[in-house]
CSV table of C-alpha atoms and ligand atoms in Angstrom, one decimal:
chain,number,residue,atom,x,y,z
A,533,MET,CA,206.2,-74.5,45.2
A,534,PRO,CA,208.7,-77.6,45.0
A,535,ARG,CA,209.2,-79.7,47.7
A,536,PRO,CA,211.2,-77.2,50.3
A,537,ILE,CA,214.0,-79.5,50.3
A,538,GLU,CA,217.4,-78.5,49.3
A,539,ALA,CA,221.3,-78.9,49.5
A,540,LEU,CA,224.0,-76.1,48.6
A,541,VAL,CA,227.5,-77.0,48.0
A,542,HIS,CA,229.6,-73.6,49.5
A,543,THR,CA,232.7,-73.1,47.0
A,544,ALA,CA,234.2,-70.6,49.4
A,545,ALA,CA,234.6,-73.1,52.4
A,546,LEU,CA,235.8,-75.8,49.8
A,547,ALA,CA,238.9,-73.4,48.9
A,548,HIS,CA,238.9,-72.8,52.9
A,549,ASN,CA,239.5,-76.5,53.3
A,550,LEU,CA,241.8,-76.7,50.7
A,551,ALA,CA,243.9,-74.1,52.1
A,552,ARG,CA,243.8,-76.1,55.5
A,553,ALA,CA,245.5,-79.1,53.5
A,554,ARG,CA,248.1,-77.0,52.3
A,555,ALA,CA,249.1,-75.4,55.9
A,556,ALA,CA,249.1,-78.8,57.2
A,557,ALA,CA,251.7,-80.3,54.3
A,558,PRO,CA,253.1,-77.1,53.2
A,559,GLU,CA,256.0,-78.6,51.5
A,560,ALA,CA,253.9,-81.0,49.6
A,561,ARG,CA,251.5,-80.9,46.4
A,562,VAL,CA,247.6,-81.6,47.1
A,563,TRP,CA,245.3,-84.3,45.6
A,564,ALA,CA,242.0,-83.2,46.0
A,565,VAL,CA,239.9,-86.6,46.2
A,566,VAL,CA,236.9,-86.4,44.7
A,567,LYS,CA,236.2,-90.2,44.2
A,568,ALA,CA,232.1,-91.0,44.8
A,569,ASN,CA,231.3,-88.3,42.9
A,570,ALA,CA,233.3,-85.6,45.3
A,571,TYR,CA,232.3,-87.2,48.3
A,572,GLY,CA,228.1,-86.9,47.2
A,573,HIS,CA,229.3,-83.4,46.4
A,574,GLY,CA,229.1,-83.4,42.9
A,575,ILE,CA,232.1,-83.0,40.7
A,576,GLU,CA,231.3,-80.6,38.2
A,577,ARG,CA,229.7,-78.7,41.4
A,578,ALA,CA,232.8,-79.1,43.8
A,579,PHE,CA,235.2,-78.2,41.1
A,580,GLU,CA,235.3,-74.1,41.1
A,581,GLY,CA,236.0,-74.8,45.1
A,582,LEU,CA,239.0,-77.3,44.4
A,583,ARG,CA,240.3,-75.9,41.2
A,584,GLY,CA,243.5,-74.3,43.2
A,585,ALA,CA,244.2,-78.4,44.1
A,586,ASP,CA,247.6,-80.1,42.1
A,587,GLY,CA,245.5,-82.9,41.1
A,588,PHE,CA,242.7,-84.9,41.1
A,589,ALA,CA,242.6,-88.4,42.6
A,590,LEU,CA,239.6,-90.9,41.9
A,591,LEU,CA,238.9,-94.0,41.2
A,592,ASP,CA,236.0,-94.4,38.7
A,593,LEU,CA,236.8,-93.6,35.2
A,594,ALA,CA,233.8,-91.8,34.0
A,595,GLU,CA,234.7,-89.2,37.0
A,596,ALA,CA,238.0,-88.9,35.3
A,597,GLU,CA,236.5,-88.3,32.0
A,598,ARG,CA,234.2,-85.4,33.6
A,599,VAL,CA,237.1,-83.5,35.4
A,600,ARG,CA,238.9,-83.7,31.9
A,601,ALA,CA,235.7,-82.6,30.7
A,602,LEU,CA,236.1,-79.7,33.3
A,603,GLY,CA,239.1,-78.4,31.3
A,604,TRP,CA,241.2,-79.9,33.9
A,605,ARG,CA,244.8,-80.6,32.0
A,606,GLY,CA,246.7,-81.1,35.3
A,607,PRO,CA,247.4,-84.5,37.2
A,608,VAL,CA,244.8,-86.9,37.5
A,609,LEU,CA,245.1,-90.4,39.4
A,610,LEU,CA,243.0,-93.0,39.5
A,611,LEU,CA,243.3,-94.4,43.2
A,612,GLU,CA,242.5,-98.3,42.0
A,613,GLY,CA,244.1,-98.6,39.1
A,614,CYS,CA,243.1,-100.2,36.1
A,615,PHE,CA,240.3,-102.8,36.2
A,616,GLU,CA,241.0,-104.5,32.9
A,617,PRO,CA,243.9,-103.9,30.2
A,618,ARG,CA,241.6,-101.8,28.1
A,619,ASP,CA,241.3,-99.1,30.5
A,620,LEU,CA,245.2,-98.1,29.9
A,621,GLU,CA,243.9,-97.0,26.8
A,622,LEU,CA,241.9,-94.3,28.0
A,623,CYS,CA,244.9,-93.4,30.6
A,624,SER,CA,246.8,-93.0,27.3
A,625,ARG,CA,244.0,-91.0,25.6
A,626,LEU,CA,243.2,-88.8,28.9
A,627,ASN,CA,246.9,-88.7,30.3
A,628,LEU,CA,245.5,-90.2,33.5
A,629,TRP,CA,248.5,-91.5,35.8
A,630,HIS,CA,247.1,-94.4,38.1
A,631,VAL,CA,247.7,-96.8,41.0
A,632,VAL,CA,249.5,-100.0,40.2
A,633,HIS,CA,248.7,-102.6,43.1
A,634,HIS,CA,249.0,-105.8,42.3
A,635,ALA,CA,250.9,-108.1,39.7
A,636,ALA,CA,248.4,-108.3,36.4
A,637,GLN,CA,247.9,-104.4,36.0
A,638,ILE,CA,252.1,-104.9,35.6
A,639,ASP,CA,251.4,-107.7,32.8
A,640,TRP,CA,248.5,-105.3,31.3
A,641,LEU,CA,250.9,-102.2,31.1
A,642,ALA,CA,253.3,-105.0,29.6
A,643,ALA,CA,251.3,-105.6,26.6
A,644,HIS,CA,250.0,-102.0,26.5
A,645,LYS,CA,250.7,-100.4,23.1
A,646,THR,CA,251.5,-97.1,23.7
A,647,LYS,CA,253.8,-93.9,22.3
A,648,ALA,CA,253.7,-92.1,25.4
A,649,PRO,CA,254.7,-93.9,28.8
A,650,GLN,CA,252.6,-93.8,31.6
A,651,ARG,CA,253.0,-92.5,35.3
A,652,VAL,CA,252.4,-95.3,37.7
A,653,PHE,CA,252.4,-94.8,41.4
A,654,LEU,CA,252.9,-98.5,43.0
A,655,LYS,CA,251.2,-98.9,46.2
A,656,MET,CA,252.4,-100.9,49.1
A,657,ASN,CA,250.3,-102.9,51.4
A,658,SER,CA,251.6,-101.6,55.1
A,659,GLY,CA,248.8,-103.5,57.0
A,660,MET,CA,245.6,-102.5,55.7
A,661,ASN,CA,245.8,-105.4,53.7
A,662,ARG,CA,243.1,-104.3,51.1
A,663,LEU,CA,245.1,-103.0,48.0
A,664,GLY,CA,248.7,-103.4,47.5
A,665,PHE,CA,252.1,-105.4,47.3
A,666,ARG,CA,253.4,-106.9,50.6
A,667,PRO,CA,256.3,-105.1,51.5
A,668,GLU,CA,258.4,-108.1,50.5
A,669,ALA,CA,257.3,-108.1,47.1
A,670,PHE,CA,257.2,-104.2,46.3
A,671,ARG,CA,261.0,-104.0,45.0
A,672,ALA,CA,260.4,-106.8,42.6
A,673,ALA,CA,257.3,-104.9,41.5
A,674,TYR,CA,259.0,-101.7,41.4
A,675,ALA,CA,261.9,-103.6,39.1
A,676,ARG,CA,259.3,-104.6,36.6
A,677,LEU,CA,257.8,-101.8,36.2
A,678,GLN,CA,261.0,-99.9,36.1
A,679,ALA,CA,262.2,-102.4,32.8
A,680,LEU,CA,259.1,-101.3,31.0
A,681,PRO,CA,258.8,-99.2,28.0
A,682,GLN,CA,254.8,-98.1,28.7
A,683,VAL,CA,256.1,-96.8,32.1
A,684,ASP,CA,257.7,-93.3,32.7
A,685,GLU,CA,258.0,-92.2,36.2
A,686,ILE,CA,257.4,-94.1,39.1
A,687,SER,CA,255.8,-93.2,42.0
A,688,LEU,CA,255.6,-94.7,45.8
A,689,MET,CA,252.2,-94.9,47.7
A,690,THR,CA,250.7,-96.7,50.8
A,691,HIS,CA,247.6,-95.8,52.4
A,692,PHE,CA,247.0,-96.2,56.1
A,693,ALA,CA,244.9,-98.5,58.6
A,694,ASP,CA,244.7,-96.1,61.6
A,695,ALA,CA,245.8,-92.6,60.9
A,696,ASP,CA,242.7,-91.4,62.5
A,697,GLY,CA,242.4,-94.1,65.8
A,698,PRO,CA,245.1,-95.1,68.4
A,699,ARG,CA,247.5,-97.4,66.7
A,700,GLY,CA,248.2,-94.0,64.3
A,701,ILE,CA,251.1,-94.0,61.3
A,702,ALA,CA,254.4,-95.0,63.2
A,703,GLN,CA,254.4,-98.4,62.6
A,704,PRO,CA,253.3,-98.7,58.8
A,705,LEU,CA,255.4,-96.2,57.9
A,706,ALA,CA,258.7,-97.6,59.4
A,707,VAL,CA,257.5,-100.2,57.4
A,708,PHE,CA,257.2,-98.6,54.1
A,709,GLU,CA,260.4,-96.4,54.5
A,710,ALA,CA,262.2,-99.6,55.7
A,711,ALA,CA,261.3,-100.8,52.0
A,712,THR,CA,261.6,-98.1,49.8
A,713,GLN,CA,264.9,-96.4,51.4
A,714,ASP,CA,266.7,-96.5,48.3
A,715,LEU,CA,264.1,-96.5,45.6
A,716,PRO,CA,264.0,-93.1,43.8
A,717,GLY,CA,260.5,-91.5,42.8
A,718,GLU,CA,258.0,-89.4,44.8
A,719,ARG,CA,256.0,-90.2,47.8
A,720,SER,CA,252.1,-90.1,48.6
A,721,LEU,CA,251.3,-91.6,51.9
A,722,ALA,CA,248.8,-89.4,54.0
A,723,ASN,CA,245.0,-88.8,53.7
A,724,SER,CA,243.2,-86.7,55.8
A,725,ALA,CA,243.6,-87.8,58.9
A,726,ALA,CA,247.4,-88.6,58.4
A,727,MET,CA,247.8,-84.5,57.5
A,728,LEU,CA,245.9,-83.5,60.1
A,729,ARG,CA,247.1,-85.9,62.9
A,730,HIS,CA,250.4,-86.5,61.7
A,731,GLY,CA,251.5,-83.9,59.9
A,732,ALA,CA,253.8,-80.5,60.0
A,733,ALA,CA,251.8,-79.2,62.9
A,734,ALA,CA,252.6,-83.2,64.6
A,735,GLY,CA,256.5,-82.9,64.0
A,736,GLY,CA,258.7,-85.5,64.3
A,737,PRO,CA,259.2,-88.6,61.7
A,738,THR,CA,255.5,-89.0,61.0
A,739,GLY,CA,255.2,-85.3,60.4
A,740,ALA,CA,258.2,-85.6,57.6
A,741,ALA,CA,256.4,-88.4,56.1
A,742,VAL,CA,252.7,-86.3,55.5
A,743,ARG,CA,255.5,-83.7,54.1
A,744,SER,CA,256.2,-86.2,51.4
A,745,ASP,CA,255.9,-85.4,47.7
A,746,TRP,CA,252.0,-85.7,47.2
A,747,VAL,CA,249.4,-85.9,50.1
A,748,ARG,CA,245.6,-87.1,49.5
A,749,ALA,CA,243.0,-84.8,50.7
A,750,GLY,CA,239.7,-86.4,50.8
A,751,ILE,CA,237.3,-85.6,53.9
A,752,LEU,CA,238.8,-82.5,55.1
A,753,VAL,CA,238.1,-80.6,52.3
A,754,TYR,CA,234.1,-81.1,52.5
A,755,GLY,CA,234.4,-80.1,55.9
A,756,SER,CA,234.0,-83.2,58.4
A,757,ALA,CA,236.5,-84.0,61.0
A,758,PRO,CA,238.3,-87.6,59.9
A,759,ASP,CA,238.6,-88.3,64.1
A,760,PHE,CA,235.2,-86.6,64.7
A,761,PRO,CA,234.3,-87.0,67.9
A,762,ALA,CA,238.3,-87.0,69.2
A,763,HIS,CA,238.2,-83.4,67.4
A,764,ASP,CA,235.6,-81.6,65.4
A,765,ILE,CA,235.8,-79.2,62.3
A,766,ALA,CA,236.1,-76.2,64.9
A,767,HIS,CA,239.3,-77.8,66.2
A,768,TRP,CA,240.9,-78.1,62.6
A,769,ASP,CA,239.3,-75.0,61.5
A,770,LEU,CA,237.6,-76.8,58.7
A,771,ARG,CA,234.0,-75.6,57.1
A,772,PRO,CA,231.3,-77.1,55.9
A,773,THR,CA,230.9,-77.1,52.6
A,774,MET,CA,227.3,-79.2,51.8
A,775,THR,CA,224.4,-77.8,53.4
A,776,LEU,CA,221.1,-80.3,53.9
A,777,ARG,CA,217.9,-77.9,54.6
A,778,SER,CA,214.6,-77.7,54.1
A,779,ARG,CA,211.7,-76.0,56.3
A,780,LEU,CA,208.9,-77.0,58.7
A,781,ILE,CA,205.4,-78.2,56.5
A,782,ALA,CA,203.4,-78.6,59.8
A,783,THR,CA,203.5,-78.6,63.7
A,784,GLN,CA,201.6,-81.0,66.2
A,785,ALA,CA,200.4,-80.0,69.6
A,786,LEU,CA,201.2,-83.2,71.7
A,787,GLN,CA,199.7,-84.1,75.2
A,788,PRO,CA,201.7,-86.1,77.7
A,789,GLY,CA,201.2,-89.4,76.5
A,790,ASP,CA,201.2,-88.7,72.9
A,791,SER,CA,203.8,-90.5,70.4
A,792,VAL,CA,205.4,-89.7,67.4
A,793,GLY,CA,205.4,-91.2,63.7
A,794,TYR,CA,206.0,-94.6,63.0
A,795,GLY,CA,206.6,-97.2,65.9
A,796,GLY,CA,206.0,-94.6,68.5
A,797,ARG,CA,209.1,-94.2,69.4
A,798,PHE,CA,208.9,-91.3,71.5
A,799,THR,CA,206.3,-90.2,73.4
A,800,ALA,CA,205.6,-86.8,74.9
A,801,GLU,CA,205.7,-86.9,78.9
A,802,VAL,CA,204.4,-82.9,79.2
A,803,PRO,CA,202.6,-81.2,76.4
A,804,MET,CA,204.8,-80.2,74.0
A,805,ARG,CA,205.3,-78.5,70.0
A,806,ILE,CA,207.0,-80.3,67.5
A,807,GLY,CA,207.5,-79.4,64.0
A,808,ILE,CA,207.2,-81.8,60.7
A,809,VAL,CA,210.2,-81.6,58.2
A,810,ALA,CA,210.2,-82.2,54.8
A,811,CYS,CA,213.3,-84.2,55.0
A,812,GLY,CA,213.1,-88.4,55.3
A,813,TYR,CA,215.8,-91.2,54.5
A,814,ALA,CA,214.6,-90.8,51.1
A,815,ASP,CA,216.6,-87.6,50.8
A,816,GLY,CA,219.7,-89.5,52.3
A,817,TYR,CA,218.9,-88.6,56.0
A,818,PRO,CA,219.8,-91.1,58.3
A,819,ARG,CA,217.0,-93.3,59.0
A,820,HIS,CA,219.1,-94.6,62.2
A,821,ALA,CA,219.3,-90.9,63.6
A,822,GLY,CA,218.1,-91.6,67.3
A,823,ASN,CA,215.7,-89.2,69.3
A,824,GLY,CA,217.7,-86.1,69.7
A,825,THR,CA,219.7,-85.9,66.8
A,826,PRO,CA,220.7,-81.8,66.7
A,827,VAL,CA,219.1,-80.0,64.1
A,828,LEU,CA,218.6,-76.6,63.9
A,829,VAL,CA,215.7,-74.3,63.5
A,830,ASP,CA,215.7,-70.7,62.5
A,831,GLY,CA,219.7,-71.5,63.2
A,832,VAL,CA,218.6,-72.5,67.1
A,833,ARG,CA,219.6,-75.8,68.0
A,834,THR,CA,217.3,-78.6,68.8
A,835,GLY,CA,216.4,-82.1,68.2
A,836,ILE,CA,214.5,-84.8,66.4
A,837,VAL,CA,212.0,-87.2,67.8
A,838,GLY,CA,210.5,-90.3,67.2
A,839,ARG,CA,211.6,-92.7,63.8
A,840,VAL,CA,212.8,-90.5,60.1
A,841,SER,CA,210.2,-91.8,58.0
A,842,MET,CA,211.0,-91.9,54.2
A,843,ASP,CA,210.0,-88.0,53.4
A,844,MET,CA,209.5,-86.5,57.1
A,845,LEU,CA,210.7,-86.4,60.2
A,846,ALA,CA,209.8,-84.2,63.8
A,847,VAL,CA,211.6,-81.9,65.4
A,848,ASP,CA,211.0,-80.9,69.2
A,849,LEU,CA,210.1,-77.2,68.8
A,850,GLU,CA,210.0,-76.4,72.4
A,851,PRO,CA,213.0,-74.0,72.0
A,852,LEU,CA,211.4,-72.3,69.3
A,853,PRO,CA,208.1,-70.3,69.9
A,854,GLN,CA,208.3,-68.6,67.6
A,855,ALA,CA,208.5,-71.4,64.9
A,856,GLY,CA,206.5,-72.3,62.1
A,857,VAL,CA,205.1,-73.7,59.7
A,858,GLY,CA,208.0,-72.0,56.8
A,859,SER,CA,210.9,-72.4,59.3
A,860,GLU,CA,213.9,-73.0,58.3
A,861,VAL,CA,215.4,-76.1,59.3
A,862,THR,CA,219.1,-77.1,59.0
A,863,LEU,CA,219.8,-80.9,58.6
A,864,TRP,CA,223.3,-80.1,58.6
A,865,GLY,CA,225.9,-77.4,57.6
A,866,ARG,CA,225.0,-73.9,58.0
A,867,SER,CA,222.1,-72.3,58.8
A,868,SER,CA,221.2,-68.8,56.9
A,869,THR,CA,221.5,-67.5,60.3
A,870,GLY,CA,225.4,-68.1,60.1
A,871,ALA,CA,225.0,-71.2,62.8
A,872,VAL,CA,226.8,-74.3,61.9
A,873,LEU,CA,225.5,-78.1,62.7
A,874,PRO,CA,228.7,-79.8,61.8
A,875,ILE,CA,227.9,-83.2,59.6
A,876,ASP,CA,230.2,-85.4,61.8
A,877,GLU,CA,227.4,-85.0,64.8
A,878,VAL,CA,224.6,-85.8,63.3
A,879,ALA,CA,226.8,-89.1,61.8
A,880,HIS,CA,227.7,-89.8,64.9
A,881,ALA,CA,224.3,-89.9,66.0
A,882,ALA,CA,223.3,-92.4,63.7
A,883,ALA,CA,226.1,-94.5,64.1
A,884,THR,CA,228.2,-93.3,61.0
A,885,ILE,CA,230.7,-91.0,59.8
A,886,GLY,CA,230.1,-88.0,58.0
A,887,TYR,CA,232.0,-89.4,54.9
A,888,GLU,CA,228.5,-91.7,54.9
A,889,LEU,CA,226.2,-89.0,55.3
A,890,MET,CA,227.4,-86.9,52.5
A,891,CYS,CA,227.8,-89.5,49.6
A,892,ALA,CA,224.6,-90.5,50.3
A,893,LEU,CA,222.8,-87.4,49.4
A,894,ALA,CA,220.0,-88.6,47.6
A,895,GLN,CA,219.4,-88.0,43.6
A,896,ARG,CA,215.8,-86.0,44.6
A,897,VAL,CA,217.6,-83.3,45.9
A,898,PRO,CA,218.1,-80.1,44.4
A,899,VAL,CA,221.7,-78.6,45.0
A,900,ARG,CA,222.9,-75.5,44.6
A,901,VAL,CA,226.2,-74.2,44.3
A,902,VAL,CA,227.0,-71.4,46.4
A,903,ASP,CA,229.8,-69.3,47.8
B,5,LIG,C1,239.7,-92.3,49.8
B,5,LIG,C2,241.1,-92.1,50.0
B,5,LIG,C3,242.0,-91.2,50.6
B,5,LIG,C4,241.4,-90.0,50.8
B,5,LIG,O1,240.8,-90.5,52.2
B,5,LIG,P1,240.2,-89.3,53.5
B,5,LIG,O2,239.9,-89.8,54.6
B,5,LIG,O3,238.6,-89.1,53.2
B,5,LIG,O4,241.3,-88.3,53.4
B,5,LIG,C5,243.2,-91.1,50.6
B,5,LIG,N1,243.7,-92.2,49.6
B,5,LIG,C6,243.1,-93.4,48.9
B,5,LIG,C7,243.6,-94.3,48.5
B,5,LIG,C8,241.8,-92.7,49.4
B,5,LIG,O5,241.1,-94.0,48.4
């Protein structure tokens, strides 16, 4: 028997969450963001659940080729654009739309030989200071692109630095709108946090922005709340799309004073039973998860005890007198009983975010696609 760990990708949950994205921005078209191998789910495995999207956004050219290889003929957007001039050949060959965020990318386009002009998304740096033209340089970049025979339609884009946080999107949105007011072209502004927190439900001027032509739905389609712990997936009506589960491979009876695992970071104060789970940091489970990080055993919530090691971790079986070797352990996602443990709770306990955990699912974990 193989080691009992496995991950599940839930097709119906992906489709449900995508529908939630549509509901948050009912007038917009929706990019399903599938960068980082569909946030660790696997592009090919997530595709069935996400094929109802209007396009796929990603940043690795090899991943764009994989989306085309799945037979997707609709829009594909390279979120970081081209990394070198010859990437434009692939854009021509595979009909990829691409972000233009710095001046050299315009030079490369000007030198590119193509029969079919390309669609580009001109990106503004509205305060995040990662990618994009500053507002005062934006119009000149637009004019340069407009003059190029290599360029077809120009769309306008920005990315908010704090859509999930207290600063919100009003200020960068005002910057974007002031600089682009009279420029033609479709707009793409919102990521998951902007859609959920400042979208259709929020109304007002930010709601209008989120209702722009294209929204970019990433983490929300993967069933993680962009603003946890302020809100959880139940609040946003999202469903887990990835389950990581394993089984107990041993149990131990601890006496007061007995400690668990490397470094003895947990010590029993009373007699207690613990279970040893076939899952460790080499599977992608966060080593920084502390005592009490939630876990489901046979669908019942309990907590981990002691340090996470490479291949194993330990769980408190006090709430589970019946549990033993072979009992199902859900590290995150949905248990066979239907009980849900949001990945965000595990991430929070390990001082990180759901994004990082799902992206870090290890290669050695076998993955199955289920409905
Ligand atoms: C990753 C990314 C997104 C999606 O962000 P989420 O927070 O996962 O929704 C949107 N836009 C850009 C430019 C990105 O890089």
